[in-house]
Structure formats: structure tokens, C-alpha cells
Tab-separated table of C-alpha atoms in Angstrom:
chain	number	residue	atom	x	y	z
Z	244	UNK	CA	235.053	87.793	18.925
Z	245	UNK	CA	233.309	90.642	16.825
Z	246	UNK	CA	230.783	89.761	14.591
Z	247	UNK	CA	230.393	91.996	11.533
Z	248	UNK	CA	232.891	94.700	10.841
Z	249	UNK	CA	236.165	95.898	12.532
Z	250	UNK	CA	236.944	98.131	15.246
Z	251	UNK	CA	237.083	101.792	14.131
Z	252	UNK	CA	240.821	102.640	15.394
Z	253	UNK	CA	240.012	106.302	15.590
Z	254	UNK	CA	237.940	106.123	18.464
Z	255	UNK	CA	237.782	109.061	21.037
Z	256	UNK	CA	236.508	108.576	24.271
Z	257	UNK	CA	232.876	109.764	25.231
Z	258	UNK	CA	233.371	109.718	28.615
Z	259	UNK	CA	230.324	110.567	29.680
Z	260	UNK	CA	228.592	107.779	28.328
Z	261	UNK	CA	231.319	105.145	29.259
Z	262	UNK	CA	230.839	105.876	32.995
Z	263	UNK	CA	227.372	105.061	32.683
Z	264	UNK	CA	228.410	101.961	30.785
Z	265	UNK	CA	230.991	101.107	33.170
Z	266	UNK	CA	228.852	101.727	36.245
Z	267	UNK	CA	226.024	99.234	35.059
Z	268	UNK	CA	228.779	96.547	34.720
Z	269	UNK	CA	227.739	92.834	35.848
Z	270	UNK	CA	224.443	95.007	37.163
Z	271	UNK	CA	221.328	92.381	36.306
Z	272	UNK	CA	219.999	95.051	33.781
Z	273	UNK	CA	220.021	94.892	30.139
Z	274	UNK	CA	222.296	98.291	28.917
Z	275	UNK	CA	220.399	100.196	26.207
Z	276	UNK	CA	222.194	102.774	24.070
Z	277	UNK	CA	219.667	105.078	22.036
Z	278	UNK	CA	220.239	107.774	19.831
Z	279	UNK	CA	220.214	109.058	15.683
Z	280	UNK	CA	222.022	107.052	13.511
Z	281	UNK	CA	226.492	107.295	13.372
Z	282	UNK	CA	225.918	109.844	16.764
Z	283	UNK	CA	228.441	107.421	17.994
Z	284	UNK	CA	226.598	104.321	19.461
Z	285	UNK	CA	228.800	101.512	18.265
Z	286	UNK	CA	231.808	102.970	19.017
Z	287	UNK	CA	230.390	103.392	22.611
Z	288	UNK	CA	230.186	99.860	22.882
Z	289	UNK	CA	233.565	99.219	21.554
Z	290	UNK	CA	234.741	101.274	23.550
Z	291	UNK	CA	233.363	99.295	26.495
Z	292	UNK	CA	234.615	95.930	25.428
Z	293	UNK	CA	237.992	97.596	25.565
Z	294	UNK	CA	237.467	97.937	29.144
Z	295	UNK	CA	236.739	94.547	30.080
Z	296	UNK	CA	239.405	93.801	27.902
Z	297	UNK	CA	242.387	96.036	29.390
Z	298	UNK	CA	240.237	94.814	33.000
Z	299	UNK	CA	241.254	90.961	32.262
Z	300	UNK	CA	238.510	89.907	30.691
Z	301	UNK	CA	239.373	87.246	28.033
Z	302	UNK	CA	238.340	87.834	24.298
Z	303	UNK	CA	236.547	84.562	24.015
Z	304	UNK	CA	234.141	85.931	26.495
Z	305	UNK	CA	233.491	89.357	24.377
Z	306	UNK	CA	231.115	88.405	21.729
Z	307	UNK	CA	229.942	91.277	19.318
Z	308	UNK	CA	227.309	90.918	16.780
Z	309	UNK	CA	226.516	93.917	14.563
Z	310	UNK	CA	223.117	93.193	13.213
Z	311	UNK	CA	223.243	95.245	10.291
Z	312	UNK	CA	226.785	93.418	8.892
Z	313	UNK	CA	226.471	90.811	5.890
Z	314	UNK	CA	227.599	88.315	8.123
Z	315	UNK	CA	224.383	88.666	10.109
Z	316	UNK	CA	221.657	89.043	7.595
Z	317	UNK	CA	220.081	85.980	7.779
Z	318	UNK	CA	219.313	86.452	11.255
Z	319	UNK	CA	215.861	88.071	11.658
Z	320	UNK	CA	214.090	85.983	13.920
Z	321	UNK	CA	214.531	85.870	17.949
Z	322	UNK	CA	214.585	82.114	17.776
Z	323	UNK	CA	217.462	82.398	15.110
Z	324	UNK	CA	219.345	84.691	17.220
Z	325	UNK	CA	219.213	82.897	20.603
Z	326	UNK	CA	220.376	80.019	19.046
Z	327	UNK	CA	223.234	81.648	17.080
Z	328	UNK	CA	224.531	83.730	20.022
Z	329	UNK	CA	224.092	80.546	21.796
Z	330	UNK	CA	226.153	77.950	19.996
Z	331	UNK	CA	229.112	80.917	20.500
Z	332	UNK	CA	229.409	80.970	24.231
Z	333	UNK	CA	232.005	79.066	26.012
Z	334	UNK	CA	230.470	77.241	28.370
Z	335	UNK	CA	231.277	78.178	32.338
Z	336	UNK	CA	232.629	81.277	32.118
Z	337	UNK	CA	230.770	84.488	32.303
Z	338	UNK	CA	230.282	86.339	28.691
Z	339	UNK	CA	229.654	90.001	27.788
Z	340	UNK	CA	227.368	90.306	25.041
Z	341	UNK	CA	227.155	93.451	22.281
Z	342	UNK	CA	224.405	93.603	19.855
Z	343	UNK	CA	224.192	96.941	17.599
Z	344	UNK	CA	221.269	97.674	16.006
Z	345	UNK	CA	219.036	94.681	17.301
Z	346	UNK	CA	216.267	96.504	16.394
Z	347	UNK	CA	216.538	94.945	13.078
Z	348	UNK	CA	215.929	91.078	14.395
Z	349	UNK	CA	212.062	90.970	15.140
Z	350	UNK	CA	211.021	89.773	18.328
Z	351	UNK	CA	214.272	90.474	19.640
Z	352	UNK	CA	213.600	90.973	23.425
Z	353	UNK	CA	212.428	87.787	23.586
Z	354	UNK	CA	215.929	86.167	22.639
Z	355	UNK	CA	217.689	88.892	24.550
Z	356	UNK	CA	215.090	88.022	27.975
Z	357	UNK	CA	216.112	84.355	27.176
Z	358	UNK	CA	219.819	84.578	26.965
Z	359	UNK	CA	220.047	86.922	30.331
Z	360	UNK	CA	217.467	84.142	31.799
Z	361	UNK	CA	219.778	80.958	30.915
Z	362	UNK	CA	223.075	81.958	30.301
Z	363	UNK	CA	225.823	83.865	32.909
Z	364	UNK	CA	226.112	87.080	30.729
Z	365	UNK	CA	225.834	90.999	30.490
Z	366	UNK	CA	224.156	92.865	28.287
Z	367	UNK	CA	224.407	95.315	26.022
Z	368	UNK	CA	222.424	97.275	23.393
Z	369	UNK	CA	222.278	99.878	20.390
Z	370	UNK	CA	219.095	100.886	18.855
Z	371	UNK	CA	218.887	103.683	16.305
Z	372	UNK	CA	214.839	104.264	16.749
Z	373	UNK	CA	212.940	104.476	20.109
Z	374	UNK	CA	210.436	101.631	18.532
Z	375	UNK	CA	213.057	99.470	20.186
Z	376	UNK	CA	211.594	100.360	23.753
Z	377	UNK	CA	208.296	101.099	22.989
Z	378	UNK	CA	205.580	99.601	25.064
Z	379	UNK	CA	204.487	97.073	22.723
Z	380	UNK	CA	207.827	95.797	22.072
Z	381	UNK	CA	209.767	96.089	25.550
Z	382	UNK	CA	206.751	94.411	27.616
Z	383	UNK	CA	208.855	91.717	28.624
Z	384	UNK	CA	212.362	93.277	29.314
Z	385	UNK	CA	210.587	96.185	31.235
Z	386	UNK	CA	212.067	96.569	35.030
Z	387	UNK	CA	214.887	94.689	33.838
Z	388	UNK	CA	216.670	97.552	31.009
Z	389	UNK	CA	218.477	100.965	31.774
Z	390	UNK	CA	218.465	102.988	28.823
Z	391	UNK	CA	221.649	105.476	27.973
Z	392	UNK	CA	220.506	108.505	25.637
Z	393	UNK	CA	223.401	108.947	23.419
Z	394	UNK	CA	223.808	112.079	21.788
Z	395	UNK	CA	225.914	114.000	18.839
Z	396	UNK	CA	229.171	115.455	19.771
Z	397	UNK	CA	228.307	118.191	22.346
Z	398	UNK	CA	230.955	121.017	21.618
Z	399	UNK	CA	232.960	120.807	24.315
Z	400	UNK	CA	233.456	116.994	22.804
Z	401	UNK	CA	233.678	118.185	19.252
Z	402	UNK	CA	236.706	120.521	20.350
Z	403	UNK	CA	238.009	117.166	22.643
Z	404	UNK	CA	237.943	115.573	19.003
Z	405	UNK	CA	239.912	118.393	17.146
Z	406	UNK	CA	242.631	118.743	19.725
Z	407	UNK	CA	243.703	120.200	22.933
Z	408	UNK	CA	242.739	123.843	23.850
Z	409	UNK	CA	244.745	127.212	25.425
Z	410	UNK	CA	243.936	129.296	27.549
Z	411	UNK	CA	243.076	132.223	25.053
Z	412	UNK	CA	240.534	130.231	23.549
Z	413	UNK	CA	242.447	128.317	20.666
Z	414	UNK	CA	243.264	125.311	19.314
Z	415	UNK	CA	245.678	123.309	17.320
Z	416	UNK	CA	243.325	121.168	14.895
Z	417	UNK	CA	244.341	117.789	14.275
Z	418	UNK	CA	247.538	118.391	16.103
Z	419	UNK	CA	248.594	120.527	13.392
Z	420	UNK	CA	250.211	124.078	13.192
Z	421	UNK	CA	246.950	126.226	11.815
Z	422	UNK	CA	244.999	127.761	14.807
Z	423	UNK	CA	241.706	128.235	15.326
Z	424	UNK	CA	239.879	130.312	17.280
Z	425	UNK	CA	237.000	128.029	19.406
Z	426	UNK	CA	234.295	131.110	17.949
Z	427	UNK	CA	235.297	130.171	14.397
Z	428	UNK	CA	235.363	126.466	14.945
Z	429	UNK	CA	231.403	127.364	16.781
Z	430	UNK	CA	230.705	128.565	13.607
Z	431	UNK	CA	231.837	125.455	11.664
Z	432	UNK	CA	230.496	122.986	14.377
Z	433	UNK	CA	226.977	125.074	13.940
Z	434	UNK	CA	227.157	124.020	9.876
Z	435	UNK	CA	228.411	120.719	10.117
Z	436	UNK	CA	226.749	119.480	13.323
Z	437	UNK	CA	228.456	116.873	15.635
Z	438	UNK	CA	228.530	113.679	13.896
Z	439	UNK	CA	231.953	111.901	15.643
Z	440	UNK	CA	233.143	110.547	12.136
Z	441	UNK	CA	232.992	114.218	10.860
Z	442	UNK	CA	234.615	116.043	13.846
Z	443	UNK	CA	237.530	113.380	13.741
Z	444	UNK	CA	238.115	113.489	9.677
Z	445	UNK	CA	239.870	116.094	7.676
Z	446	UNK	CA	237.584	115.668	4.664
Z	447	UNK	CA	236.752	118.662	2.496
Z	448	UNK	CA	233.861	120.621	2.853
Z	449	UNK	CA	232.267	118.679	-0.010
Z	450	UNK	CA	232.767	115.121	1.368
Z	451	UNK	CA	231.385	116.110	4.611
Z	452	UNK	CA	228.461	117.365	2.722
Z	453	UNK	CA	227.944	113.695	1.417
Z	454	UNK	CA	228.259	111.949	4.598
Z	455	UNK	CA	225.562	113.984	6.297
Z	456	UNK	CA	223.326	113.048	3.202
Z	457	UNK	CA	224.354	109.682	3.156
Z	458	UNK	CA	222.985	109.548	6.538
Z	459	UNK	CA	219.564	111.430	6.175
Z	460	UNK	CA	218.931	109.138	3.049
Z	461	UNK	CA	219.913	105.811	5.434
Z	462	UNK	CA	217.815	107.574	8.628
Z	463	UNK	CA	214.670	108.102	6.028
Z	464	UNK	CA	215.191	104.669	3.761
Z	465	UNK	CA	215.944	102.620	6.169
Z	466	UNK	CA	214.831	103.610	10.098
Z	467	UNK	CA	211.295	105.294	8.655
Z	468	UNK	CA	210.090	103.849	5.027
Z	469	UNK	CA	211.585	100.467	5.148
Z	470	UNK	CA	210.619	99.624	8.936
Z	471	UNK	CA	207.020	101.804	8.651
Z	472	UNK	CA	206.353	98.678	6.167
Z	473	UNK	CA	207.831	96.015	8.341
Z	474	UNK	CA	205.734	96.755	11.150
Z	475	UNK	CA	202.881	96.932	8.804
Z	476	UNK	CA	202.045	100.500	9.516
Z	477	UNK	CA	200.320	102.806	6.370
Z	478	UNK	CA	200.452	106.079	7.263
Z	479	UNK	CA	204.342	106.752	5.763
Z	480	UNK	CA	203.682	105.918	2.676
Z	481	UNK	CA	205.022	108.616	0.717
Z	482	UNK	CA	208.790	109.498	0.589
Z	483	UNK	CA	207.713	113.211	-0.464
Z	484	UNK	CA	205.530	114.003	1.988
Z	485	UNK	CA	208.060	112.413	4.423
Z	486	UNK	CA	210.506	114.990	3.032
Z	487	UNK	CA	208.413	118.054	3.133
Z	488	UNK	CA	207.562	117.697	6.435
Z	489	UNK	CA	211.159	116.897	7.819
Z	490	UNK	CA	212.695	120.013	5.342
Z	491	UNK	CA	209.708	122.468	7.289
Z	492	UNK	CA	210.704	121.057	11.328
Z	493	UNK	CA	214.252	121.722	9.860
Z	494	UNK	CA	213.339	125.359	8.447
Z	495	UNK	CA	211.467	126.060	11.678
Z	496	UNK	CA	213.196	124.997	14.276
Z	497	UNK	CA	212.598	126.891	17.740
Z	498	UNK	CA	209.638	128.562	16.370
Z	499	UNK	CA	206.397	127.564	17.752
Z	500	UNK	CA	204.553	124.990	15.636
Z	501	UNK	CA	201.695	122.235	15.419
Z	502	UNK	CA	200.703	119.409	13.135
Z	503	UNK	CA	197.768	121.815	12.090
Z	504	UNK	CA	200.707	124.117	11.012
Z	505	UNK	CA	202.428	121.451	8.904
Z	506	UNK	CA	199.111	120.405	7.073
Z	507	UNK	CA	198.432	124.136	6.434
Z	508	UNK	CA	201.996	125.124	4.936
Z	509	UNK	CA	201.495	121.527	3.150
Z	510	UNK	CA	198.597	122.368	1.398
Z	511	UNK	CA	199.608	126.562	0.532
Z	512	UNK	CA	202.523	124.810	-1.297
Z	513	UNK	CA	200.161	121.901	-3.494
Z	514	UNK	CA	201.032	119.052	-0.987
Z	515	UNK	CA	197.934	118.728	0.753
Z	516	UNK	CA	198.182	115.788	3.414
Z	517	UNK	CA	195.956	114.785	6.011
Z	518	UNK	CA	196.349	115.252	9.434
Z	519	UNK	CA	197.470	111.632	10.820
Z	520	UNK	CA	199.786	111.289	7.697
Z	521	UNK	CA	201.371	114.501	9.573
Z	522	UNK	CA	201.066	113.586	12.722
Z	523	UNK	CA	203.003	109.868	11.728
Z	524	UNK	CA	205.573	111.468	9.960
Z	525	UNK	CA	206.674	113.386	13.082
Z	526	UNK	CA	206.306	110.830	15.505
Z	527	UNK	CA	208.948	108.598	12.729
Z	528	UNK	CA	211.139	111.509	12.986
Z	529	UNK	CA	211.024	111.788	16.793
Z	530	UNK	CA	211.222	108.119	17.194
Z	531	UNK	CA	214.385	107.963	14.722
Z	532	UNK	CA	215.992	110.861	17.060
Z	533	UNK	CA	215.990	113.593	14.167
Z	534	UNK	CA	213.684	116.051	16.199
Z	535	UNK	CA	212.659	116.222	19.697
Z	536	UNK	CA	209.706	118.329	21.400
Z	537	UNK	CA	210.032	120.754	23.653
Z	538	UNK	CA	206.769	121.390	25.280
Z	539	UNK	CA	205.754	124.365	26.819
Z	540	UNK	CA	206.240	125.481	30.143
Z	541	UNK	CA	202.683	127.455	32.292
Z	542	UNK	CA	205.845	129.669	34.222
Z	543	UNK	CA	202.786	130.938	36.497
Z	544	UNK	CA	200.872	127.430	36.816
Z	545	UNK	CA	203.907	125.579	37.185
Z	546	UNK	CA	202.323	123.527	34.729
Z	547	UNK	CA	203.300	121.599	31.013
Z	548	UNK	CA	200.627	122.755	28.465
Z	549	UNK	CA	199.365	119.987	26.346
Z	550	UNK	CA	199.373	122.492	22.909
Z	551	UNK	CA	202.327	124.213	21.384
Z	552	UNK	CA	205.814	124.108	22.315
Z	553	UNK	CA	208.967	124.125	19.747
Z	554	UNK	CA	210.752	121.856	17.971
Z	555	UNK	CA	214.945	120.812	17.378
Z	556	UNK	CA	216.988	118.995	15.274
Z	557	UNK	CA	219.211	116.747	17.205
Z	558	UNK	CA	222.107	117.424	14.613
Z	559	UNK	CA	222.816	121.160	13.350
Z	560	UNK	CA	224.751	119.262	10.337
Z	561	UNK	CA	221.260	117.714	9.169
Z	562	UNK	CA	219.862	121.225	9.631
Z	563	UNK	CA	222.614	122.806	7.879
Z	564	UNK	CA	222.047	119.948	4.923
Z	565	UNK	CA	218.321	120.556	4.810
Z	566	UNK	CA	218.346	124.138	4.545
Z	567	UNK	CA	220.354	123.706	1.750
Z	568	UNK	CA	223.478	125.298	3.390
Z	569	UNK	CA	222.102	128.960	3.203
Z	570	UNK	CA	223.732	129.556	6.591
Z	571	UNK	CA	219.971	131.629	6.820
Z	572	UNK	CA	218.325	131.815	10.556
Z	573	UNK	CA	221.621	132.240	12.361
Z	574	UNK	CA	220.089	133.240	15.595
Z	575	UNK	CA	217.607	130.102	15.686
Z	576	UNK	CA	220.387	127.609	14.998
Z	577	UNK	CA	222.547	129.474	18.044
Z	578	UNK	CA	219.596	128.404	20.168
Z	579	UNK	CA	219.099	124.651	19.178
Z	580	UNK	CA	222.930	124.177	20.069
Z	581	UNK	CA	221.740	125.842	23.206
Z	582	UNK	CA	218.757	123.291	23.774
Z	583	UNK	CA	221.092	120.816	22.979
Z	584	UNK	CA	223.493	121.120	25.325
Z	585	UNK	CA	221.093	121.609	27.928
Z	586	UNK	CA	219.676	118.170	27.203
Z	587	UNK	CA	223.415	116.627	27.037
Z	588	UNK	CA	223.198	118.419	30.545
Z	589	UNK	CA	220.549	116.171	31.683
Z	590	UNK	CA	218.351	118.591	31.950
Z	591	UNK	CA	214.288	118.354	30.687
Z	592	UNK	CA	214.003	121.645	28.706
Z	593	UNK	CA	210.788	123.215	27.755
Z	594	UNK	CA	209.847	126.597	26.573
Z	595	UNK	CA	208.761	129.088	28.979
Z	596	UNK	CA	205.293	130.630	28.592
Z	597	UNK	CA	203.715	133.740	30.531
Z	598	UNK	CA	200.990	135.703	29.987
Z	599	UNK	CA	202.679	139.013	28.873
Z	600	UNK	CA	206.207	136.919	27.558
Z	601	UNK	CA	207.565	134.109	26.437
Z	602	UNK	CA	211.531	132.654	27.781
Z	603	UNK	CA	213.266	130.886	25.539
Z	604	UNK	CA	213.663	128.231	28.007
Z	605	UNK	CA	212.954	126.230	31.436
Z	606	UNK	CA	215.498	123.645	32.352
Z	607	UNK	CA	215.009	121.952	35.306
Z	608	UNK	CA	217.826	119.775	36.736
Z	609	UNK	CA	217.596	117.814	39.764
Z	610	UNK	CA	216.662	119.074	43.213
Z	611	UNK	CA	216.293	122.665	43.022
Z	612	UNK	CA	218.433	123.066	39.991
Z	613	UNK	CA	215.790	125.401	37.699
Z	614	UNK	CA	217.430	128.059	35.026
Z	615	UNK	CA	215.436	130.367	32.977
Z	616	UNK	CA	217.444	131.144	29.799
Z	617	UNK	CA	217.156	133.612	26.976
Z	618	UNK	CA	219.598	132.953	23.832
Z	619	UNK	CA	220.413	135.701	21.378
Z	620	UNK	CA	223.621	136.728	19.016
Z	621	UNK	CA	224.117	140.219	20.285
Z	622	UNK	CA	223.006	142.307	23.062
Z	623	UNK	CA	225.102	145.205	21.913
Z	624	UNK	CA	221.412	147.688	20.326
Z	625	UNK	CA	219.635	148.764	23.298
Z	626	UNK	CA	216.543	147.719	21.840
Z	627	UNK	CA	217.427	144.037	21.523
Z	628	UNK	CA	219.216	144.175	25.445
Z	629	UNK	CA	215.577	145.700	26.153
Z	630	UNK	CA	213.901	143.027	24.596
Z	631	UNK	CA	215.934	140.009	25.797
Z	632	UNK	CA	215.806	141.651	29.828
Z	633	UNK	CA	211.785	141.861	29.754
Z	634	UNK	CA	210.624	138.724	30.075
Z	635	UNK	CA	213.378	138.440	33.247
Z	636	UNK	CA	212.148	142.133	34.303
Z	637	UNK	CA	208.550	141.154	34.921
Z	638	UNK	CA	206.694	141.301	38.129
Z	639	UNK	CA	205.112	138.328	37.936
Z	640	UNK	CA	208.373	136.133	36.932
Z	641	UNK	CA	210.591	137.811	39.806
Z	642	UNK	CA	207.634	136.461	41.940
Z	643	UNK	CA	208.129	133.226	40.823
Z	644	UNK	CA	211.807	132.559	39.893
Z	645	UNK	CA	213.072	133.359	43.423
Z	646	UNK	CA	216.523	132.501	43.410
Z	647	UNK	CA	216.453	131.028	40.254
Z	648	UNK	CA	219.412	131.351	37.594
Z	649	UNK	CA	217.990	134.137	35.075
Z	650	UNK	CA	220.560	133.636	32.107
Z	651	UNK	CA	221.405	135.573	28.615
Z	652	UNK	CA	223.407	133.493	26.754
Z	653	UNK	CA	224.956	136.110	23.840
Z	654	UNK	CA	226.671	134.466	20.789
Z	655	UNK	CA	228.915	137.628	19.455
Z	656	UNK	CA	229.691	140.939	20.023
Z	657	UNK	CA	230.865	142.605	23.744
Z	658	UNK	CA	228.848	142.849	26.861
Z	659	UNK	CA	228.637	142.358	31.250
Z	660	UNK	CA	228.563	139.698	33.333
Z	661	UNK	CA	225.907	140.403	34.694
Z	662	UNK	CA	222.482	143.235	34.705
Z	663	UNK	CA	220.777	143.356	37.778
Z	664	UNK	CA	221.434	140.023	38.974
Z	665	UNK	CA	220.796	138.322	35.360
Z	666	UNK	CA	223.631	136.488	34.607
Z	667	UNK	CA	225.284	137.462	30.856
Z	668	UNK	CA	227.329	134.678	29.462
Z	669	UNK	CA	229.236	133.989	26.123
Z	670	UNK	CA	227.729	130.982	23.920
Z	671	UNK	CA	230.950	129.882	23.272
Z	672	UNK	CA	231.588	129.100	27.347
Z	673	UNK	CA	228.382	127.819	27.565
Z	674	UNK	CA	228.483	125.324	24.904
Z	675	UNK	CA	231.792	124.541	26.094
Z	676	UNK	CA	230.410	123.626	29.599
Z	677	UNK	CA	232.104	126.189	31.618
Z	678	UNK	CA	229.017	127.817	32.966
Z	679	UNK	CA	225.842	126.055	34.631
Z	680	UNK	CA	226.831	122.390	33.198
């Protein structure tokens, strides 16, 4: 039984997070799936009650309740909910449960803690704003939750969406007869972002346009301003200031910033703001999945530095909207794809700081798994190879890399393999997962 609207038919798997899913089956946790609003969340957990379903799982025993649906709206309180989901359950057998978006029932670990405690059922979860597992709020389902980070479509999955590749780099999109190179479709994937509804339409440019408004305007009306007054918080009061400050993370994203920066450029362009109205408005974006912070890296000290650091949009189609589709900062865009696969890599990403350099970035994977990575479109000038090798030619970080992956990740033009053991690599292969993933 679903509750609220129908399966999407269209759906394309996403692997990666249905083995997660699948692997925390029947597992006494509660599953939580995070992430930005339409990354792809709710299909995830169709996807999964589709395979209990094809694994003989009756459809009585597959309840689905989409918070957000019509159907649903009078359910707000936890008491309201247990009882609903309660009076659905067949009694004796073991049910699978599916709530998406329970963030908008208040108190709603308390009904979810109660139904795990007195019923025979799994779990399962969508939240579009990290408020859901905030300390305040998760206090009683903590120890007993696994949360799965869900992402936009990585490329590699926005070329899964589009249709089977060859071996000389091309594709057949939508199973028709036009080809596409996979740089051209980087390009378009770099405007338009990763949203799964987009990758897996053939809308015009136009209509894609709308639907990545459509969802900034539901992300700030609904997951910021409208829950910032639910939860009786003042600080995000105004939707202006709200929108400068997300249009300058978008306009400067991988340059080095602060909240002290924000107020500043605030206040040189007649919006002058204090600093926790700043400060709140970033945290609303980070908690809604828009932006994430990537602190900086002491290479030397081995150490994260509490100041500075960068931030990145989580979709380049947001970016793309925001910067009012300019197509300006090319090279900065190349390298928040870059961050973002990295993350979808399961890596923890910061940006690398020395004393005489900076590198682009740290990841650090598990075990020994450490890569040091510069990102630029063209190494083809010998001034800008000589300026992306530095930072890797330094005494001091040959010291401490060891045998550490030193990468260049180059978006266009020609160029090696490899320069003295730093390893040169196309963007397109990266983002495509066929190097370091």
C-alpha cells in the first residue's frame, strides 16, 4: 500500500545507494536517507520496496506514507502518526515501513522509536534537511539509526541515465540515433547539474530551467522560511537577505570565504546584515544540503584549521540557475564537480593549506587511502603547468606526501600521463569513475 502519490515508472537504479539499503535489511536500525530536495530520495525507497517485493514479500506488508501528499496533511503530530500507521498493519506478519519526508510530522522520532519498539517492522526514512538528525531532535533514536547520504546524479550516473556508452567515448542519448560526445554532455551536465528527473527527461532547455527554479523556490519556501518559523527560530527572517547570501556562496564557490566576508560584500552592496543573521542563513543552507564546507587542511600539522576553508554547491544546475546562466567561472565549476565526486567517493575532502601553497584538495579515504589533487581546464601554457606542479614540487610536501597519489585533474586540451611521478588525468575519466574511485 502507498500512501500519497504513485510510483514514478521511470526509475533508474542508483545502485550505490540500494546496496546500502539492501544490506541494512531486517537489521534493528532505523534506515535514514538524507540529501537536497528531488536528488532522488523517494525513488530510492521505491526502489527498495521493489525488492522486497520481487523477494516475496507481500504488498500488504509494504506500507508507504509520503508525508508531504494531500492524503497525509492532517498528520502533524507523532501521536497522530503512530496511531495512523498503526491501525494499517496486518497483524502477525512482519511489515516494512517507508516514510518520505517525516521531517514534516513534529515529534516524529518519537512515533517512529514507538512503532520499531511494539510492532515487528523495518524502517525506513527520507529527510530533505539535516534538522531531522540533529541532536535535539534524534536524542531518542540515537544508536539505533544508520544514515545514507544521498547525493545528485554523479556523472558516471547521469551518463547511466542518458544511455549506454562506447568505447570512443560516446553515447546514444535516450536510445536515440544523435551522438554525443561524453565531453559535450560534461559540459551540459556542468549547466544543468544532476537532478535524476532532469537527466532522465527530454525537456527543452527552457523547461529544465523551470524545474531547477521550481526547486530552489520549494528548498528556500519551504525547507528554510517556512520550517525557520515552525521551530520558532528568528534569525531567517528575511527572504532577501536569504537570497543574497545563497546567490554570493553560489558566485563564489571554491574560493576561500567567511561569514565576515558575506556581511562585508552585504553591506558594500546596501544590504547590511548582522553577523548571526549570516551565520543562520548558512547553516539553513548547509542543513537543507545546498552547500557544504570544506574546511581546511594544516598539510604540515596534519591538522583541520578551525578558520577558512571553501565552499560547494551540491547541484551545478542550482549554480548554473543562480548565476543567472552566464556559463562565467568555468574553471571553478570544473572543480566543484570534482569535490563532488570525491564526496560521492566517500571520501572527507578538505582544502589543502601550506605555508608557501595552497592544493586544491585533501581527500582522505579509508586506511591509507590519501590523494592530493589539483583541478584545472588546461595545462597546455607552460606557465599554468608551472603553476599547477608547484604546490606538488615543494620540499616540504614531498616530505610529507610519501607515497601519496599527487593528481592533476585537466578538463580540456592535450597533455601526459604523468610528470615526475604526478599523475595527469582527464576530468572527463575522473568524473566518470575510471581513475582513483
Amino acid at each position: 500500500m502507498q500512501i500519497g502519490q504513485a510510483m514514478d515508472k521511470r526509475m533508474v537504479p542508483r545502485n550505490r545507494y540500494l546496496e546500502k539499503l539492501i544490506a541494512f535489511r531486517d537489521v534493528d536500525v532505523i534506515k535514514v536517507v538524507t540529501g537536497m530536495r528531488r536528488c532522488g530520495k523517494s525513488t530510492l525507497l521505491d526502489m527498495m520496496r521493489k525488492h522486497l517485493e520481487d523477494n516475496g514479500v507481500p504488498s500488504g506488508c509494504l506500507l508507504t506514507f509520503k508525508m508531504e501528499s494531500f492524503g497525509l496533511e492532517g498528520v502533524r503530530d507523532w501521536r497522530e502518526l503512530y496511531r495512523y500507521v498503526d491501525g494499517l498493519m496486518p497483524a502477525s506478519k512482519r511489515c516494512y515501513l517507508f516514510f518520505d519526508e517525516l521531517q514534516e510530522v513534529a515529534g516524529w522520532e518519537k512515533a517512529i522509536n514507538a512503532l520499531r519498539v511494539d510492532r515487528d517492522c523495518d524502517i525506513y526514512v527520507t529527510g530533505s534537511n539535516a534538522f531531522l538528525l540533529s541532536s535535539e531532535i534524534a536524542t531518542l533514536i540515537s544508536g539505533r539509526y544508520v544514515e545514507i547520504r544521498m547525493h545528485p546524479l554523479a556523472f558516471s550516473e547521469y551518463v547511466d541515465f542518458l544511455g549506454p556508452t562506447d568505447v570512443t567515448n560516446r553515447l546514444a542519448v535516450f536510445g536515440r540515433e544523435d551522438i554525443v560526445a561524453l565531453d559535450d554532455l560534461l559540459d551540459r551536465y556542468l549547466t544543468f547539474g544532476g537532478l535524476p528527473f532532469l537527466a532522465a527527461s527530454k525537456l527543452p532547455e527552457q523547461e529544465m530551467k523551470d524545474y531547477i527554479w521550481s526547486t530552489y523556490q520549494t528548498i528556500v519556501g519551504r525547507d528554510i522560511l517556512a520550517r525557520e518559523a515552525r521551530r520558532g527560530r528568528r534569525s531567517v527572517t528575511s527572504r532577501s537577505v536569504l537570497d543574497r547570501v545563497t546567490s554570493y556562496l553560489a558566485d563564489n564557490i571554491s574560493n576561500p570565504t567567511s561569514i565576515n566576508k558575506i556581511v562585508g560584500t552585504l553591506a558594500e552592496n546596501g544590504a547590511k546584515s548582522s553577523h548571526g543573521v549570516v551565520d543562520t542563513c548558512v547553516s539553513a543552507l548547509e542543513e537543507t544540503y545546498i552547500f557544504s564546507h570544506a574546511r581546511r587542511f594544516d598539510i604540515k600539522g596534519r591538522d583541520i584549521l578551525k578558520t577558512g576553508g571553501k565552499f560547494y554547491i551540491e547541484d551545478l544546475g542550482l549554480r548554473a540557475f543562480l548565476d543567472g546562466y552566464r556559463g562565467s567561472d568555468s574553471g571553478r565549476v570544473l572543480e566543484n564537480a570534482i569535490y563532488n565526486r570525491l564526496v560521492y567517493d566517500g571520501y572527507q575532502v578538505f582544502t589543502g593549506h601550506l605555508r608557501d601553497a595552497e592544493i586544491d584538495f585533501v581527500a582522505i579515504g579509508d586506511g591509507s587511502d590519501r590523494k592530493f589533487i589539483q583541478v584545472t581546464e588546461s595545462i597546455d601554457e607552460e606557465a599554468t603547468r608551472k603553476r599547477e606542479l608547484r604546490p606538488f614540487e615543494l620540499r616540504s610536501l614531498e616530505k610529507i606526501t610519501g607515497g601519496y597519489e599527487k593528481i592533476i585533474i585537466v578538463r580540456r586540451g592535450s597533455h601526459p600521463t604523468d610528470i615526475d611521478g604526478i599523475k595527469i588525468v582527464s576530468a572527463v575519466d575522473f568524473l566518470m569513475g575510471r581513475f582513483g574511485a
